[in-house]
Each structure stands twice: as structure tokens, then as C-alpha cells.
PDB file of C-alpha atoms and ligand atoms in Angstrom:
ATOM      1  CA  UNK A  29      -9.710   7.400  24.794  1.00  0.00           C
ATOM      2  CA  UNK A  30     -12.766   5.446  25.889  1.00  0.00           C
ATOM      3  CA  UNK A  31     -13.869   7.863  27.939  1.00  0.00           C
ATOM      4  CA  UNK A  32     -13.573  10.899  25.241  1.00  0.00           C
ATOM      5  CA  UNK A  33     -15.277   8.478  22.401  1.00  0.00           C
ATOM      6  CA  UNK A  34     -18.354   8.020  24.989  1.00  0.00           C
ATOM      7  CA  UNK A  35     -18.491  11.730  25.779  1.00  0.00           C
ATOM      8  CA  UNK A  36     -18.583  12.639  22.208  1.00  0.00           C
ATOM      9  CA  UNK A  37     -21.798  10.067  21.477  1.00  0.00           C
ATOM     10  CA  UNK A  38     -23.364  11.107  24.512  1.00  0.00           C
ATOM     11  CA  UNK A  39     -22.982  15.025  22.797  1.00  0.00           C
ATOM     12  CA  UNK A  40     -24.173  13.347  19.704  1.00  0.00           C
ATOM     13  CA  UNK A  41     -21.579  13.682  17.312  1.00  0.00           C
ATOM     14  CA  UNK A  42     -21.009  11.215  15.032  1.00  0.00           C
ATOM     15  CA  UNK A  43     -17.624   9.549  14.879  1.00  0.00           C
ATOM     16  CA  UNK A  44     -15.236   8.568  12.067  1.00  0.00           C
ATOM     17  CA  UNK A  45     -12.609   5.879  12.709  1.00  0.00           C
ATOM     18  CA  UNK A  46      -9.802   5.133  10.647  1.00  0.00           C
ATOM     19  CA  UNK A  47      -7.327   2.281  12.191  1.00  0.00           C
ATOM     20  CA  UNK A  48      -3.599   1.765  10.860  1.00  0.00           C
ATOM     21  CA  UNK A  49      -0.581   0.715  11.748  1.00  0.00           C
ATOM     22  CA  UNK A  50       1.064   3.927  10.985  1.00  0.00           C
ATOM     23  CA  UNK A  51       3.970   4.660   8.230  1.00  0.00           C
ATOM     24  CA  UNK A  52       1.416   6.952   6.909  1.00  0.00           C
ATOM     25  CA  UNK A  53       0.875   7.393   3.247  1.00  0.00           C
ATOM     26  CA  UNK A  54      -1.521   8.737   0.560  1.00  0.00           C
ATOM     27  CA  UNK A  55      -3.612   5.337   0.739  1.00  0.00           C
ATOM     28  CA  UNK A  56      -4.010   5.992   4.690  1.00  0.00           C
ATOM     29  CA  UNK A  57      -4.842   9.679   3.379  1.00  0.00           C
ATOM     30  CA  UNK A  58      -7.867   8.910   1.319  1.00  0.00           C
ATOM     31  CA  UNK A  59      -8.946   6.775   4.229  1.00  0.00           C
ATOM     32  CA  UNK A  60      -8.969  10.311   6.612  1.00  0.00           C
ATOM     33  CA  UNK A  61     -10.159  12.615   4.502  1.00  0.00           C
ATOM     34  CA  UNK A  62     -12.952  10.578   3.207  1.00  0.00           C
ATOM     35  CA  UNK A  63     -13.416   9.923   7.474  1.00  0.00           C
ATOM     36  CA  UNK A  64     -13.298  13.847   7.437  1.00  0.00           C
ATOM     37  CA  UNK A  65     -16.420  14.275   5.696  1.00  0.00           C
ATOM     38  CA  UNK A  66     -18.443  11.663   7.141  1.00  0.00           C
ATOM     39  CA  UNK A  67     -17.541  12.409  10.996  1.00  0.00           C
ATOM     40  CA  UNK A  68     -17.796  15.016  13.681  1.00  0.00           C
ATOM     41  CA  UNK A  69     -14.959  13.554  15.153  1.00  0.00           C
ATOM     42  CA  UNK A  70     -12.245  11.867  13.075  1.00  0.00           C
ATOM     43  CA  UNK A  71     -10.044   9.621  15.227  1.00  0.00           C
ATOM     44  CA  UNK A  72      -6.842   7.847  13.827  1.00  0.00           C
ATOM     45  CA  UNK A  73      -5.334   4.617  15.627  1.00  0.00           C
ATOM     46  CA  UNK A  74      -1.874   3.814  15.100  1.00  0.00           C
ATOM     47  CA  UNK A  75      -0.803   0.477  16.751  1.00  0.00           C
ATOM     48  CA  UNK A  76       1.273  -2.573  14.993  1.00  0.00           C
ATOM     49  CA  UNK A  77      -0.663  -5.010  16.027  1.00  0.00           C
ATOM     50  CA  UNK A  78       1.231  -8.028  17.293  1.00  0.00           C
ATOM     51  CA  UNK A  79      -1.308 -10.758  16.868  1.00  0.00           C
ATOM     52  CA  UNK A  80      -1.584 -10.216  13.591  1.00  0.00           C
ATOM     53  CA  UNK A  81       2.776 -10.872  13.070  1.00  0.00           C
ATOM     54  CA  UNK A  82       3.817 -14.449  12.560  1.00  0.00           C
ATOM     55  CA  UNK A  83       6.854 -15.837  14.481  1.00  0.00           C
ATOM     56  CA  UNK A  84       9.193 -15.183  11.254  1.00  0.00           C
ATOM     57  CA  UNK A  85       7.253 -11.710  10.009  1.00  0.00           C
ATOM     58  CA  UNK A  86       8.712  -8.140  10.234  1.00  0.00           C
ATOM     59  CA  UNK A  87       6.569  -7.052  13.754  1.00  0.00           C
ATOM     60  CA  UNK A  88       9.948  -5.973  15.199  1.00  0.00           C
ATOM     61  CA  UNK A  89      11.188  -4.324  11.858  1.00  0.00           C
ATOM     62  CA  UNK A  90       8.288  -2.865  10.943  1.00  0.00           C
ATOM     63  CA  UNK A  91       8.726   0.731   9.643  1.00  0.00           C
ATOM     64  CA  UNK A  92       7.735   3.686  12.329  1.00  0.00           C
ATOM     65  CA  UNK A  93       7.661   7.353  12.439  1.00  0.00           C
ATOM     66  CA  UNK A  94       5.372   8.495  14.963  1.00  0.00           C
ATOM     67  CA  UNK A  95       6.624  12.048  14.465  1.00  0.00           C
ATOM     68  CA  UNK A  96       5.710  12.493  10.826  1.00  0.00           C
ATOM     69  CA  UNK A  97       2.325  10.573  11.797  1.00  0.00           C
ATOM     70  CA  UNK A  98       1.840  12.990  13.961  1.00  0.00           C
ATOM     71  CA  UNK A  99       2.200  16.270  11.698  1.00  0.00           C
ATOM     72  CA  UNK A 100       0.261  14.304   8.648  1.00  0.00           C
ATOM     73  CA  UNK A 101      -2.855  13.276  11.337  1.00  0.00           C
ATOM     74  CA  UNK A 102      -2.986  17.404  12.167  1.00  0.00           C
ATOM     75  CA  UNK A 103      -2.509  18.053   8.369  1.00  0.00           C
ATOM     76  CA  UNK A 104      -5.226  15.695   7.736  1.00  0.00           C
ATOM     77  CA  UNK A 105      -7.837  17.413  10.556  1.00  0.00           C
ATOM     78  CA  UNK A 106      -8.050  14.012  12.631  1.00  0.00           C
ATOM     79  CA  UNK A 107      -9.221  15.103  16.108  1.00  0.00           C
ATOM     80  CA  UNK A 108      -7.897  12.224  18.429  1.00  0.00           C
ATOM     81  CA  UNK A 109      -4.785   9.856  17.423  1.00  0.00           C
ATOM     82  CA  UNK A 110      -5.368   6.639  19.685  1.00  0.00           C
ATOM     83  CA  UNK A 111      -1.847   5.256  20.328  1.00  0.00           C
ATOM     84  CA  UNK A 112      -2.311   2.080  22.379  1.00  0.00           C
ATOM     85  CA  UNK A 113       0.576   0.163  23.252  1.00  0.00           C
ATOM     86  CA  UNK A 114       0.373  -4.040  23.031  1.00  0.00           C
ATOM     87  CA  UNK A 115       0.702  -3.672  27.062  1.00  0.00           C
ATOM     88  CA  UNK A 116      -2.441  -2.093  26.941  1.00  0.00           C
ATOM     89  CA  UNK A 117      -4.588  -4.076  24.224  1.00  0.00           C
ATOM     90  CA  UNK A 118      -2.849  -7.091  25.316  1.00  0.00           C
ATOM     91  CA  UNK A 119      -2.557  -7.192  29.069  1.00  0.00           C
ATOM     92  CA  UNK A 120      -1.494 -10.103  31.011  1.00  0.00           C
ATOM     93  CA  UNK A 121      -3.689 -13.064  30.985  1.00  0.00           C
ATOM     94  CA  UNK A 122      -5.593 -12.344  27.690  1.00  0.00           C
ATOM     95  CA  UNK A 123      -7.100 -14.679  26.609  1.00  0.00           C
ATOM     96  CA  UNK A 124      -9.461 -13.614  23.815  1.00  0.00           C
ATOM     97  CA  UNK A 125      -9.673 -13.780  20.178  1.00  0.00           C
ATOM     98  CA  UNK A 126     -12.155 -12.975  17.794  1.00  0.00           C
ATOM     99  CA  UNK A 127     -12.011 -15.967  14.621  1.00  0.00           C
ATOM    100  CA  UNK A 128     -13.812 -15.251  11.277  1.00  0.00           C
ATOM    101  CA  UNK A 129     -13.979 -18.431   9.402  1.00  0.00           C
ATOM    102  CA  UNK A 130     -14.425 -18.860   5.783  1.00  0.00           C
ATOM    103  CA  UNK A 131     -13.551 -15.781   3.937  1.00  0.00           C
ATOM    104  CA  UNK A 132     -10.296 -15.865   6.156  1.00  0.00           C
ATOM    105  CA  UNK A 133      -9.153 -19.384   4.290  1.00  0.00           C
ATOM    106  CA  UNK A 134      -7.262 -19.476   1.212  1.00  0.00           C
ATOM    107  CA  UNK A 135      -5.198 -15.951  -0.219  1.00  0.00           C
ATOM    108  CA  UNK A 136      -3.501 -14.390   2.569  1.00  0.00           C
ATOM    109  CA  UNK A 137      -5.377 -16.760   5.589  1.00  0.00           C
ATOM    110  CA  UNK A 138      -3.629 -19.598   3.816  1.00  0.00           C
ATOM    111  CA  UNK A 139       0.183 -18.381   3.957  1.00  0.00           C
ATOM    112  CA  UNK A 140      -0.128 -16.417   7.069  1.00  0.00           C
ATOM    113  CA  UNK A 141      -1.951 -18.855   9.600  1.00  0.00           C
ATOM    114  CA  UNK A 142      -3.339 -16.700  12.190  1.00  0.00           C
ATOM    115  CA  UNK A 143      -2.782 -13.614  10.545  1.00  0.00           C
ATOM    116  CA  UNK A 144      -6.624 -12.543  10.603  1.00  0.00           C
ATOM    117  CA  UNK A 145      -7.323 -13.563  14.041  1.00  0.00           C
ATOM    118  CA  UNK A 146      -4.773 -11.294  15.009  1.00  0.00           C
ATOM    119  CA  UNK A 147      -7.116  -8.456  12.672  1.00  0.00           C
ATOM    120  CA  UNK A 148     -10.451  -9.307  13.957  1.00  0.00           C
ATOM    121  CA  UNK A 149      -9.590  -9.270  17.456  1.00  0.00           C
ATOM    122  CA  UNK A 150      -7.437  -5.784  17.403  1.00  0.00           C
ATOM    123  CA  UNK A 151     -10.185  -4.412  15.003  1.00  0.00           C
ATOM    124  CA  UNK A 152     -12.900  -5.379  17.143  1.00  0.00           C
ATOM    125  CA  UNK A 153     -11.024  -4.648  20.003  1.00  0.00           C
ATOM    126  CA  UNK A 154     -10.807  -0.899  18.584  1.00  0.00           C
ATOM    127  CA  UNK A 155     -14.590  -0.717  17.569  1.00  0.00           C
ATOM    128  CA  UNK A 156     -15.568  -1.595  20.882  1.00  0.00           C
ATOM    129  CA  UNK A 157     -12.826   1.018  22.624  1.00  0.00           C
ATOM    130  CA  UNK A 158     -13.374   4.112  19.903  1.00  0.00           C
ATOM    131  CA  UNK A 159     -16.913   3.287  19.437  1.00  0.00           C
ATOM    132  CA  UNK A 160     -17.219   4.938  16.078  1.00  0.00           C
ATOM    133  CA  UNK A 161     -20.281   4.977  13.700  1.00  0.00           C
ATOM    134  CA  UNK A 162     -18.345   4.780  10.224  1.00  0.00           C
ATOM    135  CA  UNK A 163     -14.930   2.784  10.141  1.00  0.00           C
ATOM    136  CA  UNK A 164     -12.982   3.088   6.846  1.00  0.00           C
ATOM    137  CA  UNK A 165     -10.409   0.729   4.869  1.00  0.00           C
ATOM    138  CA  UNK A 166      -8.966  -0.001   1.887  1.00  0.00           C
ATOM    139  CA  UNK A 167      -9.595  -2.217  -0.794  1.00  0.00           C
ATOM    140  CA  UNK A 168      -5.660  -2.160  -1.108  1.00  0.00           C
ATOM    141  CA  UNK A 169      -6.025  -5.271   1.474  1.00  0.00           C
ATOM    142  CA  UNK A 170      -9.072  -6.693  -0.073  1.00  0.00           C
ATOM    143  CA  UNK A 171      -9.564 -10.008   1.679  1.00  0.00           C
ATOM    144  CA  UNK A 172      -9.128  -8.140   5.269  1.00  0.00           C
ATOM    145  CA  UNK A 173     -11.194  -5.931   4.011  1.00  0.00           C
ATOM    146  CA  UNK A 174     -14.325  -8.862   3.453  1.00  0.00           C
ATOM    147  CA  UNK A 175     -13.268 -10.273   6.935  1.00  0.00           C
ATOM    148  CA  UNK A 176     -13.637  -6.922   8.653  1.00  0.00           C
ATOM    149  CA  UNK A 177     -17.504  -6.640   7.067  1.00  0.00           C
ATOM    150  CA  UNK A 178     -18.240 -10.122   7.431  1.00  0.00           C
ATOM    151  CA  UNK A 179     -17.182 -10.215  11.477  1.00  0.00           C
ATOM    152  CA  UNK A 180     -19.339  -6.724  11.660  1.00  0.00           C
ATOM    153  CA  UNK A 181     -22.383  -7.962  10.245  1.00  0.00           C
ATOM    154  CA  UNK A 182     -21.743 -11.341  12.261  1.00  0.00           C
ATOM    155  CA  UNK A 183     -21.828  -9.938  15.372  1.00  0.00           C
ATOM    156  CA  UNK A 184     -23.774  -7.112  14.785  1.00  0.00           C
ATOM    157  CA  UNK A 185     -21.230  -4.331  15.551  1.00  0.00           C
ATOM    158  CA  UNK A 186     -23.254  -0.960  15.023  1.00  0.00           C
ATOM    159  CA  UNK A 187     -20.658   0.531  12.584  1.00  0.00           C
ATOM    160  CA  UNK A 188     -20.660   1.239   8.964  1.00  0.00           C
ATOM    161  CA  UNK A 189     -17.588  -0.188   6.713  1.00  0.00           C
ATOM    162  CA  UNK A 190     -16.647   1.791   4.446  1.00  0.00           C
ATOM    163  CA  UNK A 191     -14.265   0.055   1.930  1.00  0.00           C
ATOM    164  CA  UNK A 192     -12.177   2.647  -0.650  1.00  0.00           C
ATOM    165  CA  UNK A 193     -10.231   2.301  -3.370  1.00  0.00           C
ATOM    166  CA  UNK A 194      -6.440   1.562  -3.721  1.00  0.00           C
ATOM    167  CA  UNK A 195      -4.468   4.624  -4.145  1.00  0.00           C
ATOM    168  CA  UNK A 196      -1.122   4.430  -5.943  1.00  0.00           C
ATOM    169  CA  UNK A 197       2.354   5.445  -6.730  1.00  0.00           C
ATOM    170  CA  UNK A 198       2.706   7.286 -10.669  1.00  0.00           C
ATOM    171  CA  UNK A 199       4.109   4.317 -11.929  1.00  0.00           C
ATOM    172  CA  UNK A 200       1.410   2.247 -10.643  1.00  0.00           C
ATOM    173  CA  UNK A 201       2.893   0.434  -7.546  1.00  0.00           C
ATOM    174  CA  UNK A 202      -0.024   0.292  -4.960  1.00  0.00           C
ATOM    175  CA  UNK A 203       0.855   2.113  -1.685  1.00  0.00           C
ATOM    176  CA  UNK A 204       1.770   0.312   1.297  1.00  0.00           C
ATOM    177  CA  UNK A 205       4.154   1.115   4.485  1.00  0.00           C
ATOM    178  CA  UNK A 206       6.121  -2.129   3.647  1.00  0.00           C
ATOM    179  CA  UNK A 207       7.393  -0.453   0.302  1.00  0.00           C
ATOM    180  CA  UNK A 208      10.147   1.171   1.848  1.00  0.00           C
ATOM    181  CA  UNK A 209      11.533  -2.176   2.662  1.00  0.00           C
ATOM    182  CA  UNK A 210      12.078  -2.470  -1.742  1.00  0.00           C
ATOM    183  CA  UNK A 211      15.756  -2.206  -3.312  1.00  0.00           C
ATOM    184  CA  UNK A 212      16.328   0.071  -6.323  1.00  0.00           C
ATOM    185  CA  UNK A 213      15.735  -2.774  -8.440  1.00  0.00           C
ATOM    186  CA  UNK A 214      12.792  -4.792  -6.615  1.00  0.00           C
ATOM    187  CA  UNK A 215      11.148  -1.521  -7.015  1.00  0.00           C
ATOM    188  CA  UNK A 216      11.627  -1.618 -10.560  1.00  0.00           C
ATOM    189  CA  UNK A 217      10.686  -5.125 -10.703  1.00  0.00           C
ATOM    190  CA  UNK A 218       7.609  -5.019  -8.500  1.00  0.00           C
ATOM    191  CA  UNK A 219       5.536  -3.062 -11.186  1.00  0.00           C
ATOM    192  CA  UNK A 220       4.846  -6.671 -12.728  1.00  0.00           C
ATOM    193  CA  UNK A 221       1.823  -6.616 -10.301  1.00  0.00           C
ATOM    194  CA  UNK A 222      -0.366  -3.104 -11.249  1.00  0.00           C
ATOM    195  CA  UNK A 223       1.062  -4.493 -15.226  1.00  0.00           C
ATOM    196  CA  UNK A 224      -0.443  -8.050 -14.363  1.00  0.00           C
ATOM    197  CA  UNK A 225      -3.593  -6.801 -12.950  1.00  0.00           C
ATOM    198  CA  UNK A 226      -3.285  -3.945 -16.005  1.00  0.00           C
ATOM    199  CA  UNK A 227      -3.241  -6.820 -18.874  1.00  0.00           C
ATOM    200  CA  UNK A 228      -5.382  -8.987 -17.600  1.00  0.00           C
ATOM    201  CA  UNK A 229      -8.623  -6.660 -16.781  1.00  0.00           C
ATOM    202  CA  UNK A 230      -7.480  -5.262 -20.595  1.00  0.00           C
ATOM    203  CA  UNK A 231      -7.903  -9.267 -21.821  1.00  0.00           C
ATOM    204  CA  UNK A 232     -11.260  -8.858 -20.128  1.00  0.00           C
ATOM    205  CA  UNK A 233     -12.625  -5.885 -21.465  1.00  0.00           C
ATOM    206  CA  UNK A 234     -11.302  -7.718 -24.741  1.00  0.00           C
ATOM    207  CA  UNK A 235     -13.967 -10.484 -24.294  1.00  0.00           C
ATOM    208  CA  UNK A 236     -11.505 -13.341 -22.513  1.00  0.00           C
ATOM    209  CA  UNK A 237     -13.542 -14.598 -19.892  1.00  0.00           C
ATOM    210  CA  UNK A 238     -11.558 -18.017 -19.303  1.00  0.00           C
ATOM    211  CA  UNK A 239      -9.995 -18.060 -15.701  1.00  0.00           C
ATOM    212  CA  UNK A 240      -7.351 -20.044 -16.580  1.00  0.00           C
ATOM    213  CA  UNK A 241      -6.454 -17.914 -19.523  1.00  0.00           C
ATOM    214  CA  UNK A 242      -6.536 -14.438 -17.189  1.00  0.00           C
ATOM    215  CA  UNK A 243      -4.509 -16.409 -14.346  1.00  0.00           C
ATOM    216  CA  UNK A 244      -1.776 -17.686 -17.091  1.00  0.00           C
ATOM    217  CA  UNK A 245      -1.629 -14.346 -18.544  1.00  0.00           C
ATOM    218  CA  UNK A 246      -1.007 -12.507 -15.215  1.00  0.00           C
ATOM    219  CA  UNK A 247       1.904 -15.378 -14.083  1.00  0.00           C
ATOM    220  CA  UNK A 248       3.473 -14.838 -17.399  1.00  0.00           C
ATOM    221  CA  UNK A 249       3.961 -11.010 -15.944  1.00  0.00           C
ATOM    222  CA  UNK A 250       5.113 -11.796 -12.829  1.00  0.00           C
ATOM    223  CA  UNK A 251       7.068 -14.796 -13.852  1.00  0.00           C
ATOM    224  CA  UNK A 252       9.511 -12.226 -15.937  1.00  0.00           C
ATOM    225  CA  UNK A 253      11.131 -10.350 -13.302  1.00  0.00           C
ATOM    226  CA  UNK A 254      13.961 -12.634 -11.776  1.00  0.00           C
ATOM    227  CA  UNK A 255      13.402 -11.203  -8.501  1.00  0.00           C
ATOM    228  CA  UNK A 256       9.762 -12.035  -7.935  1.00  0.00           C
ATOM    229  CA  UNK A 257       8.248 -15.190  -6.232  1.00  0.00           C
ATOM    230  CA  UNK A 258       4.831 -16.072  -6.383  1.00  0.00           C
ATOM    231  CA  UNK A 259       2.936 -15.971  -2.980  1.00  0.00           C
ATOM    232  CA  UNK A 260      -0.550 -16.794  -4.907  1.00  0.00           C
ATOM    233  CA  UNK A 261      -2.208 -15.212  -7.711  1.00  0.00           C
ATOM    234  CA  UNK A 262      -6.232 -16.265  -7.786  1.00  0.00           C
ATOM    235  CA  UNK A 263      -9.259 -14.756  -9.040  1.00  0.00           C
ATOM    236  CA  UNK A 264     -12.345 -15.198  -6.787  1.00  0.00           C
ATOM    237  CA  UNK A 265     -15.815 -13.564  -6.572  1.00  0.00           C
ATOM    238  CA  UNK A 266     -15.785 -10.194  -4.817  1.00  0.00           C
ATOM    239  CA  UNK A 267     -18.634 -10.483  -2.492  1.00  0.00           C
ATOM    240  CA  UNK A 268     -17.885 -14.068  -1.520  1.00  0.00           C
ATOM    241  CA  UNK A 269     -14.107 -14.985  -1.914  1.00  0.00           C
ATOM    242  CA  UNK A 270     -15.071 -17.928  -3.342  1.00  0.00           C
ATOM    243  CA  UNK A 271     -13.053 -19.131  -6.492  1.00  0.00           C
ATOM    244  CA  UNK A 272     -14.942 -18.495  -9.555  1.00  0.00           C
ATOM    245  CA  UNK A 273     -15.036 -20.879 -12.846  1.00  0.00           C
ATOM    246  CA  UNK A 274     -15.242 -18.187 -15.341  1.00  0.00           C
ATOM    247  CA  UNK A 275     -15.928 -14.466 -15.471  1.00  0.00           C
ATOM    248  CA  UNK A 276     -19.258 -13.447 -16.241  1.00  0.00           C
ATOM    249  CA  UNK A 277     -19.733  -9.743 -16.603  1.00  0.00           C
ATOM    250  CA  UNK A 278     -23.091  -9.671 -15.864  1.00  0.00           C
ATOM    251  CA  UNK A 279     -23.535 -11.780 -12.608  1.00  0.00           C
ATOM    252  CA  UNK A 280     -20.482 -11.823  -9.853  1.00  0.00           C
ATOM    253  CA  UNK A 281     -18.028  -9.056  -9.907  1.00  0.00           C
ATOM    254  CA  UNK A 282     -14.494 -11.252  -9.823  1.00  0.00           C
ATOM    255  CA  UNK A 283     -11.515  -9.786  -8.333  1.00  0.00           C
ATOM    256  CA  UNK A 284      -8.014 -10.473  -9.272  1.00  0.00           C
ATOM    257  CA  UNK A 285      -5.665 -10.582  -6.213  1.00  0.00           C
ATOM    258  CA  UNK A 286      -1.958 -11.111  -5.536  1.00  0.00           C
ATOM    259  CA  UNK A 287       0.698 -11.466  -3.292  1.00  0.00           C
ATOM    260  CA  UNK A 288       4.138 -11.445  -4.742  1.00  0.00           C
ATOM    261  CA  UNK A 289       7.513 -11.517  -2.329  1.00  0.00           C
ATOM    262  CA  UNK A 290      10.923  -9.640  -3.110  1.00  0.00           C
ATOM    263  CA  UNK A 291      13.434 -11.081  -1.026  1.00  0.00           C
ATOM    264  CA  UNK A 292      11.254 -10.580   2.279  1.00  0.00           C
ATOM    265  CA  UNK A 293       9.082  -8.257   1.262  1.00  0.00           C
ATOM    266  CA  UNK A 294       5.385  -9.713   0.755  1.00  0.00           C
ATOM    267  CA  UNK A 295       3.319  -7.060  -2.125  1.00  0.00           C
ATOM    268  CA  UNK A 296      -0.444  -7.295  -1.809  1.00  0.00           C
ATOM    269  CA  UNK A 297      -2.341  -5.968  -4.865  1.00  0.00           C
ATOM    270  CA  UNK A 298      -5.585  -6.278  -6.555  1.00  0.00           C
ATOM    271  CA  UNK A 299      -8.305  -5.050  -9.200  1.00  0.00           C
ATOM    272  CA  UNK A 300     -11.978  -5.613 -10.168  1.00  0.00           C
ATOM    273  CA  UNK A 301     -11.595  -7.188 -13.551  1.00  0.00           C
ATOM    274  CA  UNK A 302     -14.706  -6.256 -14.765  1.00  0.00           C
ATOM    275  CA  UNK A 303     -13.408  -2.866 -14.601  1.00  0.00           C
ATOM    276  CA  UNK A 304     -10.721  -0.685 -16.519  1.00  0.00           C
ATOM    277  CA  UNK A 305      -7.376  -0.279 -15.093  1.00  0.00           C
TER     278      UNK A 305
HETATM  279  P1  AMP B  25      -2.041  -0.495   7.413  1.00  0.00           P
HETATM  280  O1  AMP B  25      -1.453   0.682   8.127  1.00  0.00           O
HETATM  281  O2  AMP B  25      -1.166  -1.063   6.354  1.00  0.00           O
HETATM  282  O3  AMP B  25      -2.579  -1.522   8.384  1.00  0.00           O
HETATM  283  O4  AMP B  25      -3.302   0.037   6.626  1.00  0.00           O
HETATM  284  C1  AMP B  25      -4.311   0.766   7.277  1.00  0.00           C
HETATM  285  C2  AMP B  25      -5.467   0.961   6.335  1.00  0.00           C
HETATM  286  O5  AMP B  25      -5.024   1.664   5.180  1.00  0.00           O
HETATM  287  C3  AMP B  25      -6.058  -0.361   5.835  1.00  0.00           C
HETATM  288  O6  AMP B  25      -7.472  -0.237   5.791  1.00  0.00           O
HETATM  289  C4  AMP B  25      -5.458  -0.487   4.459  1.00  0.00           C
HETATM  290  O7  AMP B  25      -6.249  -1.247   3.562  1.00  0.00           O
HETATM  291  C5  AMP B  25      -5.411   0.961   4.021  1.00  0.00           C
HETATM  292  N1  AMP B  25      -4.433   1.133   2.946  1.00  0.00           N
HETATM  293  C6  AMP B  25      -3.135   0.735   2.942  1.00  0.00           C
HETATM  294  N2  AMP B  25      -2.552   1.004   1.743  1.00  0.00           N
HETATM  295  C7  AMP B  25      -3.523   1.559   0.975  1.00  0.00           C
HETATM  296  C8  AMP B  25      -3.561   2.037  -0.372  1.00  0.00           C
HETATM  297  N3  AMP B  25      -2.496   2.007  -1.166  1.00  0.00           N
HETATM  298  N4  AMP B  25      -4.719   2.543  -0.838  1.00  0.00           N
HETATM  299  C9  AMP B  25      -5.827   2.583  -0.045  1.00  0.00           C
HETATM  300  N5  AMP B  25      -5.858   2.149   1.241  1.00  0.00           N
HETATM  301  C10 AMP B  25      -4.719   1.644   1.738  1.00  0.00           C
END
């Protein structure tokens, strides 16, 4: 893979990247097609990353189908699929790890404890194998998202981050791999988050501008489906992470972000709420 990345730079085409751990869906599909347009040579890695699993998290049960990856990569037009196994990224007597502090505590860095270590260093890891001058991601994971720019621009990694916006299900339900893992009726039940996220950017747009007012209103949603338990549920500044005091439309954009578990399955979702759902 190195070797083809270099050859392509030395040629002077410009390369897209788009990393994932596979399970491919429509959100992974914006990422390629947008990488599409803005490389020569598109280049997909698929790789469950094992630094980034806790002890108790679903690394061994995560869901795979390199197959249909496969077929949906060709559909898609990606020119390479990069298919590393952990033997390879992680060979005996590694001993390095890339650590992004700040933006990595609280939200997810706070109830999975080494979670983003386990990002930066696979991420960077990949950036420094594929080499690529535009790397894409979703918003769908927002805070990895800020880690992944803030590490870039800290160590002065000469790729672009492009960050795009969470695609989703008809009914609202943000895509993710993990949904599969849903019953019939945590399914039903997990629409509370795109409705929590739904009524309070509405209250916004309405004039409420009180935090605690917005945060109350989206618990309320969550709280009424019997099968949902509250991970967090936090409204912070969009460029920083930092909790904000109150919204103020015309100074920091806030973000509304949550992580809600049925049984063991942990839902990420999130929305701008100075904007319209
Ligand atoms: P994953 O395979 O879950 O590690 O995700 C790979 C990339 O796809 C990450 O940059 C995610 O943020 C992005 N992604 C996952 N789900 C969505 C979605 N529903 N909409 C947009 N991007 C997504």
C-alpha cells in the first residue's frame, strides 16, 4: 500500500482517503463519493481498530462483511481498499501511541477511557502509511471528528480534514454499523435521539436560549422510552468542546450531542442547534 500511495504522489496525483471500520453504509457513502471528487486516487481503509475497543466493548462482535464492502468500494469508484490486519498495524513490541488531550475529555473520552488514543494512533498511523492530501469524516462522530483536526493541525500532518454531515435512515435514526445490533423495538425506541435533537434545535429557533432548558427538554425525550439509558447528553461549543453557559446565535455555534445505550448498544448522535433539523 505504502509503496502504491508514494508512487501515485511521486506521479502527482492527488489522493483522497476515507478510513472506516467497514459495515459499509450510506454515511460511509457520502464520505467516498465526496473523496471521489476531490481525489485522483480514492483509497478506502477498512480495519476495526483494536486500540480503540475497551476490555468489555464489542471488538470481537463487531459486525463484518468484507464481501459486500468489497462490491460497494467498486460501486463507489474507490481505487485501492487498504485492508491491514492488527498483526500488521500492531506488530510485536509496539509501543506507540499518539494522545490528544483536551478535546478528548468529557462526552465519549469520559465513558470510554482510552477510546481516542486508540483513534489518533490508527488514524495517524494511516495518514502516515496512505499519505493522502484530503482525509474525510463524519460529523456523525463529532467529538472524533475535533480530535482528528486538532491532532492534524498539532502535529502538522499535511492533510486536509474534511468533516461532512450525518446522513440518516427515513425515520431519522443516524447511520451507523452498530445499528444492526438494535431489536425490533430498540429500533423503534431509539428515534428519541434525531426527536431530542429535532425539539430542541425547534426550542431554539423558537428563541430558548437557556442550556438548562434545551438539556431538560431533550432528557424528557429520551427519558420516555423504557428501553433507553442515558450515556450523556451535553451541549458544548462546536469549535472548542468546551461546555457553553447559554446559546448565543450570533457568537459560538453550540452543538447538541448524545450517547444513549439499548441494552449494549451505545447510539452516538448530534446536531448544530443553531440550525434547523
Ligand atoms: P466507522 O466505520 O463507524 O468507523 O466510520 C467511518 C467514518 O464514517 C467516520 O468518519 C464516521 O464519522 C463516518 N460515518 C459513520 N456513520 C455516518 C453517518 N451516519 N453519516 C456520516 N458519516 C458517518
Amino acid at each position: 500500500m505504502q509503496q502504491r500511495c508514494l508512487a501515485a504522489r511521486r506521479a502527482g496525483q492527488t489522493i483522497a482517503f476515507v478510513p472506516t471500520m467497514g459495515y459499509l453504509h450510506e454515511g460511509h457513502l457520502s464520505l467516498l463519493r465526496s473523496g471521489r471528487e476531490r481525489g485522483e486516487l480514492l483509497i478506502l481503509s477498512i480495519f476495526v481498530n483494536p486500540t480503540q475497543f475497551g476490555p468489555n466493548e464489542d471488538l470481537a462482535s463487531y459486525p463484518r462483511d468484507l464481501e459486500r464492502d468489497l462490491a460497494v468500494a467498486a460501486e463507489a469508484g474507490v481505487d485501492l481498499v487498504f485492508l491491514p490486519t492488527p498483526e500488521i498495524m500492531y506488530p510485536p513490541h509496539y509501543a506507540t501511541y499518539v494522545t490528544v488531550e483536551g478535546v478528548t475529555e468529557g462526552l465519549c473520552g469520559a465513558n470510554r477511557p482510552g477510546h481516542f488514543r486508540g483513534v489518533t494512533t490508527v488514524v495517524c498511523k494511516l495518514f502516515n502509511i496512505v499519505q493522502p492530501d484530503v482525509a474525510l469524516f463524519g460529523q456523525k462522530d463529532f467529538q472524533q471528528l475535533a480530535v482528528i483536526r486538532r491532532m492534524t493541525s498539532d502535529l502538522n500532518l499535511p492533510v486536509e480534514i474534511v468533516g461532512l454531515p450525518i446522513i440518516r435512515e427515513a425515520d431519522g435514526l443516524a447511520m451507523s454499523s452498530r445499528n444492526v445490533y438494535l431489536s425490533a423495538r430498540e429500533r423503534q425506541q431509539a428515534l428519541a435521539l434525531s426527536d431530542a435533537l429535532h425539539l430542541a434545535s425547534t426550542a431554539v429557533q423558537q428563541g430558548e436560549m437557556n442550556v438548562q432548558a434545551l438539556l431538560a427538554l431533550a432528557t424528557r425525550r429520551i427519558e420516555q422510552e423504557p428501553l433507553a439509558v442515558i450515556d450523556y447528553i451535553e451541549i458544548r461549543d462546536a469549535l472548542t468542546l468546551q461546555p457553553l453557559q447559554k446559546i448565543d446565535q450570533a457568537g459560538a455555534e453550540a452543538v447538541l450531542l448524545l450517547a444513549v445505550k439499548f441494552g449494549k448498544t451505545r447510539l452516538l448522535d448530534n446536531h448544530y442547534l443553531t440550525q434547523p433539523f
